[in-house]
Amino acid sequence: MEKCGQLYEGKAKKVFATEDKDLVIVSYKDDATALDGQKKGTIVGKGAINNRMSNHLMKMLGEKGVKTHFVEELTDRETVVKKVSIIPLEVIVRNVAAGSFSKRYGVEEGTSFASPTIEFSYKDDSLHDPLINTYHAIALNLATRQEIEEIKDMAFKINEELKKYFLELNVKLIDFKLEFGKTSTGEIVLADEISPDTCRFWDSNTNEKLDKDRFRRDMGNVEEAYAEMMKRVFGVM
Ligand code: TMP
Ligand code: ASP
């Protein structure tokens, strides 16, 4: 499959058209941003790691009955996926308090929840991705009530599968962000990526952070953390 024209360039990926109107090619960059794009940097090797890890996880989820956009990995950085219209909601699932949850509710980072939580943000950098409740999302025609129910069910199922998967690699899945899209036939599928950019991964013995928080918080050893996650998922790089 060949890339035709570029359709879109986001903060971490580019999207290209293909000769098939229902398929696009995503190309992962090493660019990293935080704070709605205000903080910019490079994480060397990140594009390839996120591409390969996300594909691996989506394949695994597909085998467990989760519909995803994944079609075929082309190269280290490039993957064919179904063309979807992205539902402009960031779907955040949390198992342990961290990040904005800890700040908003004054709950210490690392506090386990009695049960997993979910929240939605309206995907708009210029508004700083504000939290949005499902009534607002329906009122704004971002998704229907049925679609939101389906997305919630999928997100919690994905959480259960990923939690189990990562625990075997000695990694605690603290929280993560998902995006969903609608195909040309109206099917809701998991889209975007699942990677150290979009998940919080803590080592289960030491609680060492193995994800993009090292970049967001200027903690150093960013590349090393991504490489460590790659090693745990694939055995060797
Ligand atoms: P938060 O605690 O900052 O709201 O982040 C929750 C999860 O979502 C965390 O795993 C990181 C991920 N995330 C993204 O993937 N993109 C974003 O723009 C933000 C703010 C968080
Ligand atoms: N996607 C966010 C941004 O660039 C970064 C993050 O993951 O915190 O604003």
Coordinates of C-alpha atoms and ligand atoms in Angstrom, one line a residue:
M1 CA 0.0 0.0 0.0
E2 CA 1.4 3.4 -1.0
K3 CA 1.0 6.8 0.6
C4 CA -0.8 9.4 -1.6
G5 CA -1.3 13.0 -0.4
Q6 CA -1.0 14.1 3.3
L7 CA -4.4 14.6 4.8
Y8 CA -3.5 15.9 8.2
E9 CA -0.6 16.6 10.5
G10 CA -1.2 16.3 14.2
K11 CA 1.2 16.8 17.2
A12 CA 2.5 13.2 17.1
K13 CA 1.4 11.7 13.8
K14 CA 0.8 12.5 10.1
V15 CA -2.0 10.9 8.2
F16 CA -1.9 10.1 4.5
A17 CA -4.5 9.1 2.0
T18 CA -4.2 5.8 0.1
E19 CA -5.7 4.5 -3.2
D20 CA -8.4 2.9 -1.0
K21 CA -10.9 5.6 0.2
D22 CA -11.6 3.6 3.4
L23 CA -7.9 3.3 4.4
V24 CA -5.3 5.8 5.5
I25 CA -1.6 5.5 6.5
V26 CA -0.5 7.0 9.8
S27 CA 3.1 7.9 10.3
Y28 CA 4.4 8.3 13.8
K29 CA 6.8 11.2 14.6
D30 CA 9.3 11.6 17.4
D31 CA 7.8 15.0 18.3
A32 CA 6.5 15.3 21.8
T33 CA 4.2 18.0 23.2
A34 CA 2.6 18.8 26.5
L35 CA 0.3 21.4 27.9
D36 CA -1.8 21.6 24.8
G37 CA 1.2 21.9 22.5
Q38 CA 2.9 24.8 24.5
K39 CA 5.8 22.6 25.6
K40 CA 7.6 21.0 22.6
G41 CA 10.4 18.5 22.4
T42 CA 11.7 15.3 20.7
I43 CA 11.8 11.9 22.2
V44 CA 14.2 10.0 20.0
G45 CA 12.8 6.7 18.8
K46 CA 9.3 7.4 20.2
G47 CA 7.6 7.2 16.8
A48 CA 8.7 3.6 16.1
I49 CA 8.0 2.5 19.7
N50 CA 4.5 4.0 19.8
N51 CA 3.7 2.6 16.4
R52 CA 4.8 -0.9 17.2
M53 CA 3.4 -1.0 20.7
S54 CA 0.1 0.4 19.7
N55 CA -0.3 -2.1 16.9
H56 CA 0.7 -4.9 19.2
L57 CA -1.9 -3.9 21.8
M58 CA -4.7 -3.3 19.2
K59 CA -4.1 -6.7 17.7
M60 CA -4.3 -8.3 21.2
L61 CA -7.5 -6.3 21.9
G62 CA -8.9 -7.3 18.5
E63 CA -8.4 -11.0 19.5
K64 CA -10.5 -10.3 22.6
G65 CA -13.4 -8.9 20.6
V66 CA -12.6 -5.2 20.7
K67 CA -13.1 -3.5 17.3
T68 CA -10.2 -1.3 16.3
H69 CA -8.9 0.8 13.4
F70 CA -5.8 -1.4 13.0
V71 CA -5.3 -3.0 9.6
E72 CA -1.6 -3.6 8.8
E73 CA 1.8 -2.5 10.0
L74 CA 3.9 -1.3 7.0
T75 CA 7.1 -0.2 8.6
D76 CA 8.6 0.7 12.0
R77 CA 6.7 4.0 11.9
E78 CA 3.9 3.5 9.5
T79 CA 0.6 1.6 9.7
V80 CA -2.5 1.2 7.6
V81 CA -5.6 1.9 9.5
K82 CA -9.3 2.3 8.7
K83 CA -10.3 5.8 7.8
V84 CA -12.6 7.1 10.5
S85 CA -14.1 10.4 11.6
I86 CA -12.7 10.9 15.1
I87 CA -15.3 11.5 17.8
P88 CA -13.9 14.6 19.4
L89 CA -13.9 13.1 22.9
E90 CA -10.8 12.1 24.9
V91 CA -12.0 9.1 26.9
I92 CA -9.9 8.7 30.0
V93 CA -10.0 5.6 32.2
R94 CA -8.3 5.6 35.6
N95 CA -7.5 2.8 38.0
V96 CA -5.2 4.8 40.4
A97 CA -5.3 8.6 41.1
A98 CA -2.7 10.6 39.2
G99 CA -2.3 13.7 37.1
S100 CA -5.2 16.0 36.7
F101 CA -7.5 13.8 38.8
S102 CA -5.1 14.2 41.8
K103 CA -4.9 17.9 41.3
R104 CA -8.6 18.5 40.8
Y105 CA -9.8 16.4 43.8
G106 CA -6.8 16.7 46.1
V107 CA -6.2 13.0 46.1
E108 CA -2.6 11.8 46.5
E109 CA -1.0 10.3 43.4
G110 CA -0.9 6.5 43.7
T111 CA -4.2 6.2 45.6
S112 CA -6.1 3.1 44.2
F113 CA -9.7 3.5 43.4
A114 CA -12.5 1.2 44.7
S115 CA -13.4 0.7 41.0
P116 CA -12.2 2.1 37.7
T117 CA -13.4 5.6 36.7
I118 CA -14.1 7.2 33.3
E119 CA -14.3 10.8 32.1
F120 CA -14.6 12.6 28.8
S121 CA -12.7 15.7 27.6
Y122 CA -13.8 17.7 24.7
K123 CA -10.9 17.4 22.2
D124 CA -10.0 21.0 21.5
D125 CA -6.5 22.3 22.3
S126 CA -7.6 26.0 22.0
L127 CA -10.0 25.3 24.9
H128 CA -7.5 23.1 26.7
D129 CA -9.5 19.9 26.3
P130 CA -12.1 20.8 28.9
L131 CA -13.9 18.1 30.8
I132 CA -17.3 17.4 29.4
N133 CA -20.2 15.4 30.7
T134 CA -22.2 13.1 28.5
Y135 CA -25.3 15.3 28.4
H136 CA -23.2 18.1 27.1
A137 CA -21.6 15.8 24.5
I138 CA -25.0 14.6 23.3
A139 CA -26.4 18.2 23.3
L140 CA -23.5 19.3 21.1
N141 CA -24.0 16.3 18.7
L142 CA -20.5 15.0 19.4
A143 CA -22.0 11.5 19.8
T144 CA -25.4 9.9 20.4
R145 CA -26.5 8.4 23.7
Q146 CA -26.1 4.9 22.3
E147 CA -22.7 5.7 20.9
I148 CA -21.6 7.0 24.4
E149 CA -22.9 3.9 26.0
E150 CA -21.0 1.7 23.5
I151 CA -17.8 3.8 24.0
K152 CA -18.0 3.4 27.8
D153 CA -18.5 -0.4 27.5
M154 CA -15.6 -0.7 25.1
A155 CA -13.3 1.5 27.3
F156 CA -13.9 -0.5 30.5
K157 CA -13.4 -3.8 28.6
I158 CA -10.2 -2.4 27.1
N159 CA -9.1 -1.4 30.7
E160 CA -9.7 -4.9 32.0
E161 CA -7.7 -6.5 29.1
L162 CA -4.8 -4.0 29.3
K163 CA -4.6 -4.1 33.1
K164 CA -4.2 -7.9 33.0
Y165 CA -1.7 -7.7 30.1
F166 CA 0.6 -5.1 31.7
L167 CA 0.5 -6.7 35.2
E168 CA 2.2 -9.8 33.7
L169 CA 4.9 -7.4 32.5
N170 CA 5.3 -6.0 36.0
V171 CA 3.6 -2.7 35.0
K172 CA 0.7 -1.1 36.7
L173 CA -1.7 0.6 34.3
I174 CA -2.5 3.8 36.3
D175 CA -4.7 5.5 33.7
F176 CA -4.9 6.1 29.9
K177 CA -6.6 8.1 27.2
L178 CA -8.5 6.5 24.3
E179 CA -10.1 8.0 21.1
F180 CA -12.8 6.4 19.1
G181 CA -13.8 6.9 15.5
K182 CA -16.7 6.1 13.2
T183 CA -16.0 4.2 10.0
S184 CA -17.8 4.9 6.7
T185 CA -20.3 2.2 7.6
G186 CA -21.0 3.9 11.0
E187 CA -19.2 1.3 13.1
I188 CA -17.5 2.7 16.3
V189 CA -13.9 1.5 16.5
L190 CA -10.9 2.2 18.8
A191 CA -8.7 4.6 17.0
D192 CA -5.6 6.8 17.7
E193 CA -2.9 5.0 19.7
I194 CA -2.2 3.2 23.0
S195 CA 1.4 4.0 24.0
P196 CA 3.5 5.5 26.7
D197 CA 2.3 8.9 25.3
T198 CA -1.3 8.1 26.2
C199 CA -1.0 5.8 29.2
R200 CA 0.6 6.1 32.7
F201 CA 2.7 3.0 33.3
W202 CA 4.3 2.5 36.7
D203 CA 6.7 -0.3 37.5
S204 CA 4.8 -2.6 39.8
N205 CA 7.6 -3.1 42.3
T206 CA 9.2 0.4 42.4
N207 CA 6.4 2.7 41.1
E208 CA 9.0 4.2 38.7
K209 CA 7.3 6.1 35.9
L210 CA 7.7 4.5 32.5
D211 CA 5.8 6.9 30.3
K212 CA 5.4 10.5 29.0
D213 CA 5.1 12.0 32.5
R214 CA 8.9 11.9 32.5
F215 CA 8.8 14.4 29.6
R216 CA 5.8 16.4 30.9
R217 CA 7.5 16.8 34.3
D218 CA 11.1 17.1 33.2
M219 CA 12.2 14.0 35.1
G220 CA 14.9 12.9 32.6
N221 CA 15.5 9.4 31.3
V222 CA 12.6 9.8 28.9
E223 CA 14.0 7.7 26.0
E224 CA 15.1 5.1 28.5
A225 CA 11.5 4.8 29.9
Y226 CA 10.1 4.3 26.4
A227 CA 12.8 1.7 25.6
E228 CA 12.1 -0.1 28.9
M229 CA 8.4 -0.4 28.0
M230 CA 9.3 -1.6 24.5
K231 CA 11.5 -4.3 26.1
R232 CA 8.8 -5.4 28.5
V233 CA 6.3 -5.7 25.6
F234 CA 8.5 -7.3 23.0
G235 CA 11.2 -9.0 25.0
V236 CA 14.0 -7.3 23.1
M237 CA 14.0 -4.1 20.9
Ligands
TMP1 P1 -4.4 13.6 33.1 O1 -4.3 13.0 34.4 O2 -3.4 14.6 32.7 O3 -5.8 14.0 32.8 O4 -4.1 12.4 32.0 C1 -4.9 11.2 32.0 C2 -4.3 10.2 31.0 O5 -4.5 10.7 29.7 C3 -2.8 10.0 31.2 O6 -2.5 8.6 31.0 C4 -2.2 10.7 30.0 C5 -3.3 10.8 29.0 N1 -3.3 12.0 28.3 C6 -3.2 12.0 26.9 O7 -3.0 11.0 26.3 N2 -3.3 13.2 26.2 C7 -3.4 14.4 26.8 O8 -3.5 15.5 26.2 C8 -3.5 14.4 28.3 C9 -3.7 15.7 29.0 C10 -3.5 13.2 28.9
ASP2 N1 -1.4 15.9 23.9 C1 -1.0 16.8 24.9 C2 -0.6 18.2 24.3 O1 0.3 18.3 23.5 C3 0.2 16.4 25.7 C4 0.0 15.4 26.8 O2 0.0 14.2 26.5 O3 0.0 15.8 27.9 O4 -1.0 19.1 24.8

